[in-house]
XYZ file of C-alpha atoms in Angstrom:
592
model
C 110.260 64.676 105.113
C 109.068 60.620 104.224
C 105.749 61.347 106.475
C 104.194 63.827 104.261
C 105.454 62.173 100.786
C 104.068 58.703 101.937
C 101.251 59.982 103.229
C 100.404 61.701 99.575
C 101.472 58.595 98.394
C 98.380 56.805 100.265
C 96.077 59.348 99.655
C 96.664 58.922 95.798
C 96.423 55.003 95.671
C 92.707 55.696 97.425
C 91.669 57.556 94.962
C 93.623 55.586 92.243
C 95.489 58.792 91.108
C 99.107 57.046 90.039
C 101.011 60.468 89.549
C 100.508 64.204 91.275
C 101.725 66.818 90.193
C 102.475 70.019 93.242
C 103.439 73.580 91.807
C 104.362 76.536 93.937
C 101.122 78.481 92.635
C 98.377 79.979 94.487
C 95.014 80.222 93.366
C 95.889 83.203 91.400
C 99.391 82.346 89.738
C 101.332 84.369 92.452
C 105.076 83.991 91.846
C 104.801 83.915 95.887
C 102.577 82.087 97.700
C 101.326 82.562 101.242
C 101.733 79.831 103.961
C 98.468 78.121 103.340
C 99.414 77.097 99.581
C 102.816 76.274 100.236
C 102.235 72.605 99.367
C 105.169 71.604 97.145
C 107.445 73.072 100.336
C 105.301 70.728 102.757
C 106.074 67.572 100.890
C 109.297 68.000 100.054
C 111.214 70.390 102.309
C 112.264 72.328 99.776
C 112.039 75.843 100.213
C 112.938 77.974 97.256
C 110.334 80.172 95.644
C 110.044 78.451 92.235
C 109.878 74.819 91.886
C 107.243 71.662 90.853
C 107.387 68.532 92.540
C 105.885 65.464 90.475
C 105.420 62.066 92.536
C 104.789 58.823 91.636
C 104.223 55.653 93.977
C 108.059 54.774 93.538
C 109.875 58.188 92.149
C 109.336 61.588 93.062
C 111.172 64.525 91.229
C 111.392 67.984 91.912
C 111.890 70.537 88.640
C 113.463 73.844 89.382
C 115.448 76.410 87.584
C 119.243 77.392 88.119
C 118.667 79.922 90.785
C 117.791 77.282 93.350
C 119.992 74.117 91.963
C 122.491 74.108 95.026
C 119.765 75.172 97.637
C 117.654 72.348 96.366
C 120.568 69.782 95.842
C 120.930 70.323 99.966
C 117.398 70.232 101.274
C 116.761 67.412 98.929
C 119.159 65.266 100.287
C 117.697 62.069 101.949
C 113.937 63.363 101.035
C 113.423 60.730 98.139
C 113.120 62.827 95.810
C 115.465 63.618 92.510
C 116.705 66.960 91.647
C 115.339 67.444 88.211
C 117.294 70.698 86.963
C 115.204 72.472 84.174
C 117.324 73.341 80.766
C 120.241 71.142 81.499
C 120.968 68.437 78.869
C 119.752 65.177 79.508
C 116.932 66.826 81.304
C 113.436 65.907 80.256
C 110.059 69.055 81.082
C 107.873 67.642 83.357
C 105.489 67.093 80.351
C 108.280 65.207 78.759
C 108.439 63.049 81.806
C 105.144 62.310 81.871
C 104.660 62.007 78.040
C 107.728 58.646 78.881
C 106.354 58.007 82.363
C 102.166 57.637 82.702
C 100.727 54.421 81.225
C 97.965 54.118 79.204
C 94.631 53.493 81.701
C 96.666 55.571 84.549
C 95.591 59.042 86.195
C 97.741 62.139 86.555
C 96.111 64.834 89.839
C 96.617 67.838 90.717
C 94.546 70.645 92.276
C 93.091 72.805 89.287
C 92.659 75.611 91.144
C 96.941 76.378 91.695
C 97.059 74.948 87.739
C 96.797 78.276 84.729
C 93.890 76.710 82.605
C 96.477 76.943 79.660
C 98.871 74.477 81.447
C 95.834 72.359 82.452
C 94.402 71.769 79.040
C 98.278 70.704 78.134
C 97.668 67.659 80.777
C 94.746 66.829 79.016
C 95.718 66.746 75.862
C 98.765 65.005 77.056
C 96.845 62.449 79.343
C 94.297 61.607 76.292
C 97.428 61.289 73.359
C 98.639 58.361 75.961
C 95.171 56.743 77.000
C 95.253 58.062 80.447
C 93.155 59.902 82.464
C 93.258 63.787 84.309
C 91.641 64.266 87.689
C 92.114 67.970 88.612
C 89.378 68.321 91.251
C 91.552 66.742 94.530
C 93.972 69.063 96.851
C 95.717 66.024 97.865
C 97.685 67.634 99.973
C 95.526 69.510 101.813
C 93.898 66.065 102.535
C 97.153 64.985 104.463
C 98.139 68.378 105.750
C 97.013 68.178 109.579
C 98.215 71.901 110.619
C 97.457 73.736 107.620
C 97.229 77.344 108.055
C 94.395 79.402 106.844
C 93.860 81.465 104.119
C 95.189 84.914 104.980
C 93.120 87.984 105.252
C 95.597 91.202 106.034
C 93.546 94.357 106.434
C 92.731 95.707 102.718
C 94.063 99.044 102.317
C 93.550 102.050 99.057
C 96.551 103.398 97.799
C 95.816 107.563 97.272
C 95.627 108.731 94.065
C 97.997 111.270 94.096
C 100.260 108.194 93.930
C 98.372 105.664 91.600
C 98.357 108.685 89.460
C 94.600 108.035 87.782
C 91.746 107.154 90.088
C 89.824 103.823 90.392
C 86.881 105.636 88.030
C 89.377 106.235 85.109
C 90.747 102.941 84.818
C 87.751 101.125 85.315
C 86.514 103.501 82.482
C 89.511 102.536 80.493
C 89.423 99.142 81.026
C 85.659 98.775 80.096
C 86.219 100.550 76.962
C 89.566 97.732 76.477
C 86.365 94.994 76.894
C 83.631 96.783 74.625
C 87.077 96.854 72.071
C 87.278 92.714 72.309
C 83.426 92.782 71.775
C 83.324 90.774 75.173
C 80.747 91.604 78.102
C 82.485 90.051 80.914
C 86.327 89.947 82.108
C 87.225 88.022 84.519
C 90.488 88.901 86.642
C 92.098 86.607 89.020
C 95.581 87.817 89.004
C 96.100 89.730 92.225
C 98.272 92.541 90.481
C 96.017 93.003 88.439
C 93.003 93.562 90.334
C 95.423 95.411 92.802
C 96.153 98.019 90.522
C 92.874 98.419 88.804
C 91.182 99.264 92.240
C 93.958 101.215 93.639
C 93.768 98.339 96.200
C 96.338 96.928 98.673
C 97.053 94.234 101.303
C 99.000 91.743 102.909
C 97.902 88.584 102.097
C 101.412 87.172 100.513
C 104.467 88.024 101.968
C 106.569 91.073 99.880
C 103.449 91.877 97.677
C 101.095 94.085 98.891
C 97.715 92.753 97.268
C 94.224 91.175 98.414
C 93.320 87.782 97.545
C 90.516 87.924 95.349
C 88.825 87.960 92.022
C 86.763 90.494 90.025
C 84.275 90.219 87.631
C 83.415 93.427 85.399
C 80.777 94.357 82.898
C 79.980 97.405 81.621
C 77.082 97.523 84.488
C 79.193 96.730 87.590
C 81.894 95.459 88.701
C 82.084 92.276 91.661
C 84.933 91.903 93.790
C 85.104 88.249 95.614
C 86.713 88.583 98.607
C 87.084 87.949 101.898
C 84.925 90.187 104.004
C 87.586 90.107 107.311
C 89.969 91.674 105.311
C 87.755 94.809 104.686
C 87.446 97.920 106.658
C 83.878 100.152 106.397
C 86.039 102.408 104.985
C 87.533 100.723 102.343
C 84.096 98.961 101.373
C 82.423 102.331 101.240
C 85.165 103.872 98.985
C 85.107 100.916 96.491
C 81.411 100.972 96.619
C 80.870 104.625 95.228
C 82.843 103.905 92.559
C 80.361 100.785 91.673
C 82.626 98.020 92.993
C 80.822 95.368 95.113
C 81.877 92.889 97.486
C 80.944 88.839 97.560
C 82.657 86.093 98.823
C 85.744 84.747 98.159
C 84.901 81.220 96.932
C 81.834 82.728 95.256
C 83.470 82.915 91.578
C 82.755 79.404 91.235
C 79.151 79.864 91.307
C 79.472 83.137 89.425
C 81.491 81.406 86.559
C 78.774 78.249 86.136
C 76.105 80.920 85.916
C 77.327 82.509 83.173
C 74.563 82.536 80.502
C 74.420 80.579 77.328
C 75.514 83.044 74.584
C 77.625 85.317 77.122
C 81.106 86.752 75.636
C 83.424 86.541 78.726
C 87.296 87.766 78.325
C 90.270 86.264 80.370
C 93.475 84.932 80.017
C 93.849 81.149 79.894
C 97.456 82.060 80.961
C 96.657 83.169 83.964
C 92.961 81.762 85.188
C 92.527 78.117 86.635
C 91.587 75.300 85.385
C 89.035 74.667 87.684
C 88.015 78.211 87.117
C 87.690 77.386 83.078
C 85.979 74.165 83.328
C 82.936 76.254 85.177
C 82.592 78.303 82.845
C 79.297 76.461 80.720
C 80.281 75.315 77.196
C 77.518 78.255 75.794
C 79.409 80.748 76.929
C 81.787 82.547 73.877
C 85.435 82.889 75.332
C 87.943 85.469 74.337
C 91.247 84.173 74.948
C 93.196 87.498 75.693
C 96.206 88.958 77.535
C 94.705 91.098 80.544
C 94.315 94.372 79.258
C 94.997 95.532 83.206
C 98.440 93.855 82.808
C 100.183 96.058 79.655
C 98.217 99.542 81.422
C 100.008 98.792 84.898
C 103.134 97.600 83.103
C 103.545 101.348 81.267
C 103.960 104.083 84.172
C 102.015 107.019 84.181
C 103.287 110.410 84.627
C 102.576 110.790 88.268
C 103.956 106.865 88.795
C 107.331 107.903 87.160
C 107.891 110.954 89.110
C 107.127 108.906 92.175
C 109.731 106.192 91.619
C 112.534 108.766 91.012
C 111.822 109.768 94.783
C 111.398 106.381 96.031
C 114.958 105.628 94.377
C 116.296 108.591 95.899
C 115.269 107.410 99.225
C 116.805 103.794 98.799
C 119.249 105.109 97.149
C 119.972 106.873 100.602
C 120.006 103.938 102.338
C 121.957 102.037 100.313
C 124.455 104.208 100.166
C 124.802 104.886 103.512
C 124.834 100.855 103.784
C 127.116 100.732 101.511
C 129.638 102.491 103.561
C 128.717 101.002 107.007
C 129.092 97.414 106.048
C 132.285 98.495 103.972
C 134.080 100.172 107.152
C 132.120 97.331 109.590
C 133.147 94.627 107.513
C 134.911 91.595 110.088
C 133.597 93.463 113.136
C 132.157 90.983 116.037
C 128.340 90.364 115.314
C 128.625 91.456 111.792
C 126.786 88.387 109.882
C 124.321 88.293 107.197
C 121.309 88.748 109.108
C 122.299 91.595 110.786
C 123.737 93.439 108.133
C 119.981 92.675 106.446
C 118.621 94.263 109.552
C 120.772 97.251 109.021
C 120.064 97.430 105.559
C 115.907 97.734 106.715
C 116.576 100.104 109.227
C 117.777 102.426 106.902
C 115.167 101.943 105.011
C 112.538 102.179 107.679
C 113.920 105.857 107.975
C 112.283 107.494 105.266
C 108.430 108.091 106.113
C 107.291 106.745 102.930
C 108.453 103.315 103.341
C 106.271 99.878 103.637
C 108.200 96.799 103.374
C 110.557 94.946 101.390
C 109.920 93.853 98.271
C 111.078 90.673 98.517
C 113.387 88.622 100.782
C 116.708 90.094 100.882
C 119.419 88.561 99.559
C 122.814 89.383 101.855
C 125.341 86.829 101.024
C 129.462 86.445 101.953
C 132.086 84.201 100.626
C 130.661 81.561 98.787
C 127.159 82.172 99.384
C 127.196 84.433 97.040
C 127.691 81.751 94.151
C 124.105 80.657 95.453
C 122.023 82.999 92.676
C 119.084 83.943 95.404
C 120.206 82.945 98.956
C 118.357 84.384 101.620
C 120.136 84.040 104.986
C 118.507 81.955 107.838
C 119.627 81.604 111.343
C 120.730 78.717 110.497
C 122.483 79.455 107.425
C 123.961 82.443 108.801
C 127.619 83.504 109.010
C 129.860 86.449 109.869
C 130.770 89.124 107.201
C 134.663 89.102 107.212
C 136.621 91.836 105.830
C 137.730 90.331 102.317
C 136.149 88.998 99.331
C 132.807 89.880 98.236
C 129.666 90.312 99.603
C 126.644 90.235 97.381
C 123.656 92.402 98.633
C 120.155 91.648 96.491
C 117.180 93.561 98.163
C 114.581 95.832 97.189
C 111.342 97.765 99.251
C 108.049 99.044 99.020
C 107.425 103.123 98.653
C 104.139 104.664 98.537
C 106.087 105.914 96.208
C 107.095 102.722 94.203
C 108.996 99.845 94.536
C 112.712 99.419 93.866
C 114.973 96.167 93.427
C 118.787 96.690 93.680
C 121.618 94.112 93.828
C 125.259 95.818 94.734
C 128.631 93.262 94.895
C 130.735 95.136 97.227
C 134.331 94.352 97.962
C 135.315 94.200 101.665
C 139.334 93.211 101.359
C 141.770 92.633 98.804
C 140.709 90.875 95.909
C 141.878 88.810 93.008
C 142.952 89.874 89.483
C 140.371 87.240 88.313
C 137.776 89.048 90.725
C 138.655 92.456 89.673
C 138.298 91.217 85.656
C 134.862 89.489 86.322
C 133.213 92.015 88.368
C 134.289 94.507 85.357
C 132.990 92.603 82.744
C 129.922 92.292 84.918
C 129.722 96.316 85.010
C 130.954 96.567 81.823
C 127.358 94.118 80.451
C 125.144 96.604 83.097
C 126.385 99.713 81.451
C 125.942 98.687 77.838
C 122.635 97.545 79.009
C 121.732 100.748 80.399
C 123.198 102.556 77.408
C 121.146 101.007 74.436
C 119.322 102.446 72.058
C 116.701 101.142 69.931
C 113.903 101.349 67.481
C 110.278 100.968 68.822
C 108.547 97.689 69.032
C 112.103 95.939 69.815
C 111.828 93.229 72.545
C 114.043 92.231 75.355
C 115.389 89.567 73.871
C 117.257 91.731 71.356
C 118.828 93.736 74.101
C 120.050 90.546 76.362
C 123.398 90.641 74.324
C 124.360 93.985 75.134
C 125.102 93.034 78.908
C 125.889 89.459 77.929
C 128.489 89.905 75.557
C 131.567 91.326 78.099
C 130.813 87.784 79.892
C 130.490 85.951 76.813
C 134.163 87.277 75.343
C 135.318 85.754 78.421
C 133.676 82.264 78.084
C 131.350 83.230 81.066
C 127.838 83.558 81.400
C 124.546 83.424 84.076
C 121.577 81.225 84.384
C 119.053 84.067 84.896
C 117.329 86.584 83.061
C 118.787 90.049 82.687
C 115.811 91.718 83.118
C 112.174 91.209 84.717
C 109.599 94.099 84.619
C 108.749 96.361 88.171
C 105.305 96.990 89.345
C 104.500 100.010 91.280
C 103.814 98.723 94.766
C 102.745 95.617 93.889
C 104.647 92.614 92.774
C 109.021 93.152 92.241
C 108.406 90.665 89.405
C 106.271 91.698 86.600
C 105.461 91.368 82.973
C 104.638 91.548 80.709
C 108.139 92.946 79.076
C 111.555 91.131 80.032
C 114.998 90.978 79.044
C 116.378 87.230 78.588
C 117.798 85.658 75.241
C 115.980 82.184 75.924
C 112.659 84.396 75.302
C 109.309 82.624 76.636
C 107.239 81.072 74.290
C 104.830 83.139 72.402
C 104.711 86.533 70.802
C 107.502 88.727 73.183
C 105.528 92.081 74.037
C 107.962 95.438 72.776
C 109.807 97.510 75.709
C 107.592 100.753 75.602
C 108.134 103.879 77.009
C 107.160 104.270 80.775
C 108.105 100.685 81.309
C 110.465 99.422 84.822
C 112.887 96.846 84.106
C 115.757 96.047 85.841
C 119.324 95.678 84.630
C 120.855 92.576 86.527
C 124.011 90.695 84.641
C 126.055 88.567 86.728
C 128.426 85.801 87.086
C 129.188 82.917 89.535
C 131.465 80.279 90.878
C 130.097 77.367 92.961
C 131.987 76.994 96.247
C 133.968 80.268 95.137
C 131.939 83.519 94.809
C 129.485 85.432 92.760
C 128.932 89.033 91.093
C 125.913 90.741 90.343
C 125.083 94.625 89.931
C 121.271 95.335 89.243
C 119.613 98.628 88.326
C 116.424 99.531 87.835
C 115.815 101.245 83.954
C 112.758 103.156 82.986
C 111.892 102.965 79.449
C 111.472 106.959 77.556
C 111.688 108.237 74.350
C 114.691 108.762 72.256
C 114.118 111.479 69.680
C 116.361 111.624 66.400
C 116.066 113.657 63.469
C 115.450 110.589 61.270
C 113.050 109.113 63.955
C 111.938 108.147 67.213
C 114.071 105.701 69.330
C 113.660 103.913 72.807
C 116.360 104.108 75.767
C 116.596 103.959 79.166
C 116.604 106.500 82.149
C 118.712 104.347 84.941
C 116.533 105.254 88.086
C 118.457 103.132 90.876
C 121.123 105.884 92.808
C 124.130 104.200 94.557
C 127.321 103.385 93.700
C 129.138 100.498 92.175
C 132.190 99.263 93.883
C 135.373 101.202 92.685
C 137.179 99.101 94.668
C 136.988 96.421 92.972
C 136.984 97.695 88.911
C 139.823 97.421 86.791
C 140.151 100.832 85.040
C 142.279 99.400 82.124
C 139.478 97.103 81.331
C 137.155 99.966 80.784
C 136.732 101.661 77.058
C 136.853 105.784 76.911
C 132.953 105.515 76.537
C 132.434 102.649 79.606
C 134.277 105.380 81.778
C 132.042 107.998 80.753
C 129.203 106.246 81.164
C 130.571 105.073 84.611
C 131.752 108.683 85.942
C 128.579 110.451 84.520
C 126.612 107.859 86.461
C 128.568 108.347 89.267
C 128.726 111.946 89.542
C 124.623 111.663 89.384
C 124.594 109.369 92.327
C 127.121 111.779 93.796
C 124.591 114.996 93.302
C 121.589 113.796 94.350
C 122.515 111.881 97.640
C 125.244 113.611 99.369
C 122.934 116.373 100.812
C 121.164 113.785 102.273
C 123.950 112.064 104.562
C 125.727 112.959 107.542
C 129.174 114.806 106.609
C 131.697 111.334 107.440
C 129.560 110.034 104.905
C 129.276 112.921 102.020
C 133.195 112.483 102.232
C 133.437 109.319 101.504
C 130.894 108.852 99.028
C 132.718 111.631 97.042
C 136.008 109.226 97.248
C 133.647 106.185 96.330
C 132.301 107.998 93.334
C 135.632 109.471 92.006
C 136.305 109.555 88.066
C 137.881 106.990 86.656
C-alpha cells in the first residue's frame, strides 16, 4: 500500500497542498460508497465502511470509530499510517489535529465534492484562525488512481405505489407546499434517499442501497432530475416525465447552481450538500439553511409502508428462523464456515417472491470474530462454524415490501456461566428497550439507558449506538431519529409515531466473543387516560436463543415480555415451515 500513499504524497507537493484530507463519502454523503469513490480504501488498504484518512508528507493517520478498531489495527499494519481511534482518551478529532498540526502559510486539500458544505466551511474557518490556506477543488486521488472504475449507472427502476403508499404527485405536492412554508423557491436535493423516495425511484448504483445517483432541483414550476441518461429506461423517463420531472445530466448541477439568479431563495441542507456544490451557488442568491423536509416525511411510515414491513418481517422472519435451526443442528458439520452459512442465510431469503437484496453486507461471525463489532467474512477471513460457543449473525434484506435489519447470537455448544449472564443482560437491555414508554417529543437519547443499564450494573458496556433509523427500501441506516446516549451535536429530532428503529444492545470481548440481539421497533401511539404516550410495536419475528438465557436472571415482567414475544414469533411463523421445523421452533420458543 506505499505506491498509492507516495504517489498522493507527490501529487500534493506539485500542487503545494502540505495536508489531504480522504473521507469515505460520495458525492452525495452516502454512508456507502460505490467502487469509483472508494478513495480512502485505495490509499490505505483499509476496508471498513466508515473511516477518514488525513496525510501529511511525513505522517498519515486514519480516524475511525470502534466498530472497525481491530479490522483497521490489521490492515493498517505496515501501511504507514497510524490508527487514530475516535473518542478514546488521548485522542485528538481530525480538526483537533489539524488545529496542532498545519502551519501558518500551509494548505489543507481535499475534494469538495465528497466534503458536506457544513464540514467544509469548518476547514475554512479552521485554515484562516491558523493563517493557512483551503484548496477544495483537487481529487488528488483520482489524479494517481490509474484503474479507476467508472461512475456506476444500474438500470433506474419505480417502486409501485401500492408499496410507496402515496404517489410521486402527492409528495411532490407535499414537499412544494414544505418549500412555499420556508418562503424559498428552490430546493436543492443531493442526498440519494432522499430523492429516492420522493420519486418513488430506485437503482443500483451503491452496493445494499437501492438508489440512483443524482440530484434534483424543484420549484414550484418543475422539477429537474440530473442524472445519468444510461441508467434510464423509456419507460421510466416517460413515467417521471408526466408527473413534471425532467431529466439533465449528471454533472449539470454545477452549471445549474452558478446560474442561480441574484435575489433567488434556494433551500438545502449545508449538512448534507457539498462544498463545491455551495461555493457555486452566487453570493446574490438568499440561502435557507434547513433540514430536508424529504428526510423527516420518509423517516415517519405511512399507513400502507407499515403494513408492508409487517409482511416483509414475516418473510425474514421465515428465513431466519428456519436458519436459525439449520445452522443450530449443522453447526461443526464439514463445509459449514461463515460464508456458506451467509449463503444459506440468502437462499432463504431469495425464497420469498418479494425479495431484492440484502441490505447490507452480512455479518456471520464464530468464535472470536464475533468480538469484531461488524465483520463481514471474506474468503480469506473465513473459517468453519464449530459446534460450541457463539455465533453472531448481523444481516438484513430488501422487500418490495421494506427493508429489515436483524442481528441473532445463537449458541451452538455448551456455554459458560459468564456467557449465559452476558447474553441475558444483553436480552434483558433489548427487552426494556422494546418495552418503554414515553411522552411525545422524547428523543433517543433518553431511551439509550433502558437497554444500557443491565450491562452497565455489570460494569459492561458497547461502543455503538443502540439504535439507527430504517428506510423503506432504501438505505438500512437512516435518520433522522436514533437511539445513542453520546447524542450528535445539534437539536436531537423526537421518536414519532410511524418511525423504524432498531433495537441492537450488545457486548464484546476482544480475542474472546461477542453478543448482540437486534430488533427492528416501529414507533405508535400509546393512549392513556391522562394523555397520549409513545411505544414501540417490535416488528422483527424470530427467536432469541433459549439456549443460552439464564432464567433466574430474568424478573417476572422480563419473562413475560420474553414468552409473550415468543409465543408471537411462535403464531405467526410456524404455518409457514416444514413440520421438523414447526416442532422445534415450538421447543425453541417455550415459556420460561
Amino acid at each position: 500500500m506505499a505506491n498509492p500513499l507516495q504517489a498522493l504524497r507527490d501529487r500534493m507537493a506539485e500542487y503545494h497542498i502540505d495536508a489531504y484530507l480522504i473521507p469515505t463519502a460520495d458525492f452525495h454523503g452516502s454512508e456507502y460508497v460505490g467502487d469509483h469513490f472508494a478513495c480512502r480504501r485505495y490509499v490505505s488498504g483499509f476496508t471498513g465502511s466508515a473511516g477518514t484518512l488525513l496525510v501529511f508528507p511525513h505522517w498519515a493517520g486514519l480516524w475511525t470509530d470502534g466498530r472497525y478498531f481491530l479490522q483497521a489495527e490489521a490492515q493498517l499494519q505496515g501501511s504507514g499510517i497510524r490508527l487514530m481511534k475516535m473518542g478514546q482518551p488521548g485522542v485528538p478529532t481530525i480538526e483537533g489535529f489539524l488545529r496542532s498540526s498545519l502551519q501558518p502559510g500551509q494548505t489543507l486539500g481535499f475534494d469538495g465534492r465528497c466534503v458536506d458544505a457544513r464540514t467544509g466551511r469548518r476547514y475554512h474557518q479552521l485554515t484562516k484562525q491558523l493563517g493557512a490556506k483551503m484548496n477544495h477543488e483537487r481529487d488528488l486521488v483520482g489524479e494517481i488512481w490509474p484503474d479507476r472504475p467508472p461512475l456506476s449507472a444500474q438500470p433506474a427502476w419505480l417502486l409501485e405505489e401500492a408499496y410507496a403508499g402515496l404517489s410521486r404527485e402527492e409528495k411532490l405536492r407535499q414537499v412544494r407546499g414544505d418549500l412555499a412554508a420556508q418562503g424559498a423557491e428552490v430546493l436543492l436535493l443531493t442526498t440519494l434517499e432522499d430523492i429516492g423516495w420522493l420519486l418513488n425511484l430506485r437503482g443500483g448504483d451503491i452496493a445494499c442501497t437501492p438508489v440512483v445517483l443524482a440530484y434534483l432541483a424543484l420549484t414550484q414550476e418543475g422539477c429537474l432530475l440530473f442524472a445519468q441518461g444510461a441508467a434510464f429506461s423509456p419507460e421510466v423517463l416517460a413515467a417521471l416525465e408526466a408527473d413534471g420531472v425532467s431529466l439533465r445530466p449528471y454533472e449539470g448541477i454545477y452549471d445549474y447552481a452558478r446560474r442561480l439568479a441574484q435575489g433567488q431563495t434556494v433551500m438545502l441542507d449545508t449538512r448534507r450538500v457539498s462544498t463545491t456544490l455551495l461555493t457555486s451557488i452566487p453570493t446574490g442568491v438568499t440561502l435557507r439553511d434547513r433540514p430536508n423536509p424529504t428526510e423527516l416525511r420518509r423517516a415517519i411510515k405511512n399507513p400502507a409502508e407499515q403494513a408492508n414491513l409487517r409482511q416483509a418481517h414475516l418473510a425474514d422472519g421465515i428465513a431466519l428462523t428456519r436458519f436459525m435451526y439449520w445452522v443450530k443442528t449443522q453447526a461443526g458439520a464439514p463445509g459449514l464456515t461463515e460464508l456458506s452459512a451467509a449463503d444459506q442465510l440468502e437462499a432463504f431469503r431469495r425464497a420469498d417472491p418479494h425479495y431484492r437484496q440484502p441490505s447490507f453486507d452480512p455479518i456471520l461471525a464464530a468464535g472470536d470474530h464475533s468480538a469484531v463489532i461488524h465483520y463481514s467474512p471474506t474468503p480469506a477471513s473465513d473459517r468453519p462454524i464449530p459446534a460450541q460457543g457463539f455465533l453472531l449473525a448481523d444481516t438484513g434484506g430488501h422487500y418490495d415490501t421494506g427493508t429489515t435489519d436483524c442481528t441473532r447470537t445463537y449458541a451452538l455448544g455448551e456455554l459458560t456461566h459468564q456467557q449465559k449472564v452476558c447474553y441475558t443482560a444483553v436480552l434483558q437491555g433489548n427487552l426494556a428497550l422494546a418495552d418503554a414508554v414515553f411522552p411525545a417529543g422524547c428523543p433517543g437519547s433518553v431511551l439509550d439507558y433502558a437497554a444500557r443499564q443491565p450491562l452497565w450494573a455489570r460494569g459492561l458496556d458497547f461502543n455503538h449506538g443502540t439504535g439507527h433509523g430504517v428506510g423503506y427500501l432504501l438505505s438500512v441506516h437512516e435518520g433522522p431519529q436514533s437511539i445513542r446516549w453520546r447524542a450528535a451535536g445539534g437539536r436531537e429530532t423526537p421518536l414519532a409515531p410511524g418511525m423504524v428503529t432498531s433495537n441492537e444492545p450488545g457486548v464484546y470481548f476482544d480475542g474472546g466473543y461477542g453478543i448482540r440481539l437486534e430488533n427492528l421497533l416501529l414507533c405508535v401511539e400509546k393512549v392513556f387516560p391522562t394523555g397520549d404516550f409513545l411505544g414501540f410495536e417490535t416488528l422483527t419475528l424470530t427467536p432469541f436463543d433459549v439456549d443460552a438465557i439464564l432464567p433466574e436472571q430474568l424478573s417476572p415482567r422480563e419473562k413475560a415480555l420474553l414468552n409473550a414475544y415468543h409465543a408471537q414469533v411462535y403464531q405467526a411463523i410456524a404455518p409457514h415451515l416444514p413440520p421438523q421445523e414447526a416442532a422445534w421452533l415450538e421447543t425453541a420458543t417455550r415459556p420460561l
